[in-house]
PDB file of C-alpha atoms in Angstrom:
ATOM      1  CA  MET A 429      -5.289   7.825  25.895  1.00 54.00           C
ATOM      2  CA  ALA A 430      -2.714   9.747  23.875  1.00 71.00           C
ATOM      3  CA  GLU A 431      -2.627   9.497  20.117  1.00 86.00           C
ATOM      4  CA  VAL A 432       0.326   7.863  18.385  1.00 91.00           C
ATOM      5  CA  MET A 433       1.942   9.459  15.347  1.00 89.00           C
ATOM      6  CA  SER A 434       3.522   7.375  12.634  1.00 90.00           C
ATOM      7  CA  PRO A 435       7.294   7.458  13.153  1.00 88.00           C
ATOM      8  CA  ILE A 436       7.750   7.138   9.397  1.00 83.00           C
ATOM      9  CA  VAL A 437       6.506  10.693   8.970  1.00 80.00           C
ATOM     10  CA  SER A 438       6.935  12.297  12.385  1.00 80.00           C
ATOM     11  CA  GLU A 439      10.622  11.403  12.659  1.00 82.00           C
ATOM     12  CA  ARG A 440      11.438  12.030   8.992  1.00 81.00           C
ATOM     13  CA  ILE A 441       9.253  15.042   8.200  1.00 83.00           C
ATOM     14  CA  TRP A 442      12.360  17.242   8.000  1.00 80.00           C
ATOM     15  CA  ALA A 443      13.739  15.124   5.129  1.00 82.00           C
ATOM     16  CA  LEU A 444      10.689  15.330   2.872  1.00 87.00           C
ATOM     17  CA  PRO A 445      11.553  16.814  -0.525  1.00 90.00           C
ATOM     18  CA  VAL A 446       8.811  19.456  -0.252  1.00 93.00           C
ATOM     19  CA  SER A 447       8.585  23.122   0.701  1.00 93.00           C
ATOM     20  CA  GLY A 448       8.218  24.341   4.266  1.00 92.00           C
ATOM     21  CA  ALA A 449       4.678  25.466   3.455  1.00 95.00           C
ATOM     22  CA  THR A 450       3.808  21.923   2.356  1.00 95.00           C
ATOM     23  CA  VAL A 451       5.305  20.450   5.550  1.00 94.00           C
ATOM     24  CA  LYS A 452       3.211  22.877   7.583  1.00 94.00           C
ATOM     25  CA  PHE A 453       0.117  21.857   5.595  1.00 96.00           C
ATOM     26  CA  LEU A 454       0.923  18.187   6.248  1.00 95.00           C
ATOM     27  CA  GLN A 455       0.945  18.987   9.963  1.00 93.00           C
ATOM     28  CA  TYR A 456      -2.512  20.542   9.537  1.00 95.00           C
ATOM     29  CA  LEU A 457      -3.699  17.391   7.723  1.00 95.00           C
ATOM     30  CA  LEU A 458      -2.344  15.158  10.494  1.00 93.00           C
ATOM     31  CA  TYR A 459      -4.097  17.316  13.102  1.00 93.00           C
ATOM     32  CA  ARG A 460      -7.348  17.343  11.122  1.00 94.00           C
ATOM     33  CA  SER A 461      -7.387  13.635  10.250  1.00 95.00           C
ATOM     34  CA  ASP A 462      -9.203  10.862  12.063  1.00 95.00           C
ATOM     35  CA  PHE A 463      -7.303   7.907  13.490  1.00 95.00           C
ATOM     36  CA  GLY A 464      -6.182   5.749  10.579  1.00 95.00           C
ATOM     37  CA  GLY A 465      -5.839   8.638   8.147  1.00 95.00           C
ATOM     38  CA  HIS A 466      -9.377   9.446   7.017  1.00 94.00           C
ATOM     39  CA  LEU A 467      -9.745  13.172   6.331  1.00 95.00           C
ATOM     40  CA  PRO A 468     -13.344  14.122   7.138  1.00 94.00           C
ATOM     41  CA  VAL A 469     -13.016  17.455   5.367  1.00 93.00           C
ATOM     42  CA  ARG A 470     -13.160  18.241   1.656  1.00 90.00           C
ATOM     43  CA  GLN A 471     -10.736  20.494  -0.177  1.00 91.00           C
ATOM     44  CA  LYS A 472     -13.108  23.474  -0.141  1.00 92.00           C
ATOM     45  CA  ASP A 473     -13.481  23.199   3.640  1.00 94.00           C
ATOM     46  CA  MET A 474      -9.715  22.763   4.066  1.00 95.00           C
ATOM     47  CA  ALA A 475      -9.247  26.031   2.211  1.00 96.00           C
ATOM     48  CA  THR A 476     -11.694  27.800   4.505  1.00 96.00           C
ATOM     49  CA  GLU A 477     -10.133  26.369   7.684  1.00 96.00           C
ATOM     50  CA  TYR A 478      -6.558  26.945   6.515  1.00 96.00           C
ATOM     51  CA  ARG A 479      -7.483  30.437   5.259  1.00 96.00           C
ATOM     52  CA  VAL A 480      -6.249  29.943   1.704  1.00 97.00           C
ATOM     53  CA  THR A 481      -7.920  29.470  -1.667  1.00 96.00           C
ATOM     54  CA  PRO A 482      -8.923  26.015  -2.918  1.00 93.00           C
ATOM     55  CA  GLN A 483      -6.208  26.394  -5.576  1.00 95.00           C
ATOM     56  CA  ALA A 484      -3.622  26.975  -2.832  1.00 96.00           C
ATOM     57  CA  VAL A 485      -4.788  23.754  -1.153  1.00 96.00           C
ATOM     58  CA  SER A 486      -4.305  21.965  -4.492  1.00 94.00           C
ATOM     59  CA  ASN A 487      -0.789  23.372  -4.759  1.00 96.00           C
ATOM     60  CA  LEU A 488       0.057  22.358  -1.184  1.00 97.00           C
ATOM     61  CA  ILE A 489      -1.409  18.866  -1.395  1.00 96.00           C
ATOM     62  CA  ALA A 490      -0.038  17.934  -4.850  1.00 96.00           C
ATOM     63  CA  PRO A 491       3.526  17.178  -3.665  1.00 96.00           C
ATOM     64  CA  LEU A 492       2.106  15.095  -0.800  1.00 96.00           C
ATOM     65  CA  CYS A 493       0.036  13.112  -3.313  1.00 95.00           C
ATOM     66  CA  GLU A 494       3.133  12.585  -5.480  1.00 95.00           C
ATOM     67  CA  LEU A 495       4.892  11.068  -2.454  1.00 95.00           C
ATOM     68  CA  ASN A 496       1.772   8.974  -1.683  1.00 96.00           C
ATOM     69  CA  ILE A 497       1.572  10.511   1.784  1.00 96.00           C
ATOM     70  CA  VAL A 498      -1.879  11.755   0.829  1.00 96.00           C
ATOM     71  CA  LEU A 499      -4.083   9.482  -1.253  1.00 96.00           C
ATOM     72  CA  ARG A 500      -7.146  10.207  -3.334  1.00 88.00           C
ATOM     73  CA  PRO A 501      -9.899   7.602  -3.249  1.00 76.00           C
ATOM     74  CA  LYS A 502     -10.146   5.397  -6.331  1.00 68.00           C
ATOM     75  CA  ASN A 503     -13.258   4.784  -8.395  1.00 56.00           C
ATOM     76  CA  GLU A 504     -14.665   1.284  -8.754  1.00 58.00           C
ATOM     77  CA  ASP A 505     -12.778   0.878 -12.047  1.00 55.00           C
ATOM     78  CA  GLY A 506      -9.473   1.637 -10.284  1.00 57.00           C
ATOM     79  CA  THR A 507      -8.984   5.128 -11.693  1.00 58.00           C
ATOM     80  CA  ARG A 508      -8.300   8.071  -9.403  1.00 56.00           C
ATOM     81  CA  GLY A 509     -11.440   9.731  -8.141  1.00 55.00           C
ATOM     82  CA  LYS A 510     -12.327  13.170  -9.417  1.00 55.00           C
ATOM     83  CA  GLY A 511     -13.661  14.430  -6.106  1.00 59.00           C
ATOM     84  CA  ASN A 512     -11.647  16.545  -3.747  1.00 66.00           C
ATOM     85  CA  SER A 513     -11.624  14.141  -0.839  1.00 81.00           C
ATOM     86  CA  TYR A 514      -8.414  12.667   0.492  1.00 92.00           C
ATOM     87  CA  ARG A 515      -6.961  10.349   3.116  1.00 95.00           C
ATOM     88  CA  LEU A 516      -3.532   9.941   4.614  1.00 96.00           C
ATOM     89  CA  HIS A 517      -1.540   6.837   3.731  1.00 97.00           C
ATOM     90  CA  PRO A 518      -1.906   4.301   6.567  1.00 96.00           C
ATOM     91  CA  LEU A 519       1.867   4.419   7.111  1.00 95.00           C
ATOM     92  CA  ALA A 520       1.649   8.211   7.582  1.00 95.00           C
ATOM     93  CA  ALA A 521      -1.467   8.441   9.742  1.00 95.00           C
ATOM     94  CA  LYS A 522      -2.047   8.844  13.467  1.00 95.00           C
ATOM     95  CA  TYR A 523      -3.608   6.156  15.643  1.00 96.00           C
ATOM     96  CA  ALA A 524      -5.345   5.852  18.985  1.00 95.00           C
ATOM     97  CA  SER A 525      -2.732   3.423  20.335  1.00 94.00           C
ATOM     98  CA  SER A 526       0.521   1.685  19.475  1.00 93.00           C
ATOM     99  CA  GLN A 527      -1.396  -1.554  19.035  1.00 95.00           C
ATOM    100  CA  ASP A 528      -3.773   0.070  16.518  1.00 96.00           C
ATOM    101  CA  MET A 529      -0.790   1.486  14.626  1.00 95.00           C
ATOM    102  CA  GLU A 530       0.987  -1.874  14.533  1.00 95.00           C
ATOM    103  CA  THR A 531      -2.154  -3.626  13.257  1.00 96.00           C
ATOM    104  CA  ALA A 532      -2.685  -0.951  10.593  1.00 96.00           C
ATOM    105  CA  PHE A 533       0.982  -1.087   9.528  1.00 96.00           C
ATOM    106  CA  ARG A 534       0.794  -4.876   9.111  1.00 96.00           C
ATOM    107  CA  ALA A 535      -2.356  -4.545   6.995  1.00 96.00           C
ATOM    108  CA  ALA A 536      -0.834  -1.706   4.943  1.00 96.00           C
ATOM    109  CA  ILE A 537       2.339  -3.684   4.238  1.00 95.00           C
ATOM    110  CA  ALA A 538       0.244  -6.650   3.107  1.00 96.00           C
ATOM    111  CA  SER A 539      -1.808  -4.343   0.847  1.00 96.00           C
ATOM    112  CA  ILE A 540       1.363  -2.816  -0.619  1.00 96.00           C
ATOM    113  CA  LYS A 541       2.770  -6.279  -1.356  1.00 96.00           C
ATOM    114  CA  ALA A 542      -0.552  -7.287  -2.953  1.00 96.00           C
ATOM    115  CA  GLY A 543      -0.506  -4.150  -5.125  1.00 95.00           C
ATOM    116  CA  ASP A 544      -3.679  -2.744  -3.595  1.00 94.00           C
ATOM    117  CA  LEU A 545      -1.964   0.215  -1.902  1.00 95.00           C
ATOM    118  CA  PRO A 546       0.874   2.353  -3.265  1.00 96.00           C
ATOM    119  CA  ASN A 547       4.058   2.517  -1.235  1.00 95.00           C
ATOM    120  CA  LEU A 548       5.298   5.792   0.203  1.00 94.00           C
ATOM    121  CA  LYS A 549       7.852   7.537  -2.004  1.00 92.00           C
ATOM    122  CA  LEU A 550      10.107   8.898   0.717  1.00 86.00           C
ATOM    123  CA  PRO A 551      13.819   9.585   0.361  1.00 80.00           C
ATOM    124  CA  ALA A 552      16.108   6.898   1.685  1.00 76.00           C
ATOM    125  CA  TYR A 553      17.638   7.586   5.058  1.00 67.00           C
ATOM    126  CA  ALA A 554      21.246   8.678   4.868  1.00 66.00           C
ATOM    127  CA  ALA A 555      23.309   9.544   7.911  1.00 64.00           C
ATOM    128  CA  VAL A 556      25.671  12.454   7.579  1.00 60.00           C
ATOM    129  CA  PRO A 557      29.230  11.203   7.941  1.00 57.00           C
ATOM    130  CA  PRO A 558      31.204  12.612  10.864  1.00 58.00           C
ATOM    131  CA  GLU A 559      34.020  15.085  10.404  1.00 58.00           C
ATOM    132  CA  ALA A 560      37.518  13.733   9.799  1.00 61.00           C
ATOM    133  CA  ASP A 561      38.369  13.934  13.513  1.00 63.00           C
ATOM    134  CA  GLY A 562      35.206  11.988  14.379  1.00 62.00           C
ATOM    135  CA  ARG A 563      33.455  14.886  16.125  1.00 62.00           C
ATOM    136  CA  PRO A 564      30.626  16.922  14.666  1.00 59.00           C
ATOM    137  CA  ASN A 565      31.209  20.569  13.878  1.00 61.00           C
ATOM    138  CA  LEU A 566      28.846  22.370  16.257  1.00 63.00           C
ATOM    139  CA  GLN A 567      30.139  25.896  15.738  1.00 66.00           C
ATOM    140  CA  VAL A 568      27.575  28.658  15.418  1.00 67.00           C
ATOM    141  CA  ALA A 569      28.087  30.963  12.468  1.00 55.00           C
TER     142      ALA A 569
END
């Protein structure tokens, strides 16, 4: 069975307001994650696998946390955990099947509406308007 990537991220990854290095790191996180978004690796181990320092991992993951693509677990009192473990937002994760993804998306949307899960902070989709003559300019520089 082939895995299913979230179309919210996979089809819009090019529009994320982050650096190319951060997009590449997000691809690593998607590859490394379990179905549903759990990341079974801590920041120190990510640094070793990705061949960067733990501080570089912090710098790469921070913009993804700001967009709520990557989430840090919360403590029992609701504050952000101090550990260096993470998970992907359910709307940005990969799944074992389309049915699993649809079920997870429904649950995530309900959790967002209930205030238990933050919403993704992605830029709104905007189509580029066509040229005045209605045809795109496909000239190569």
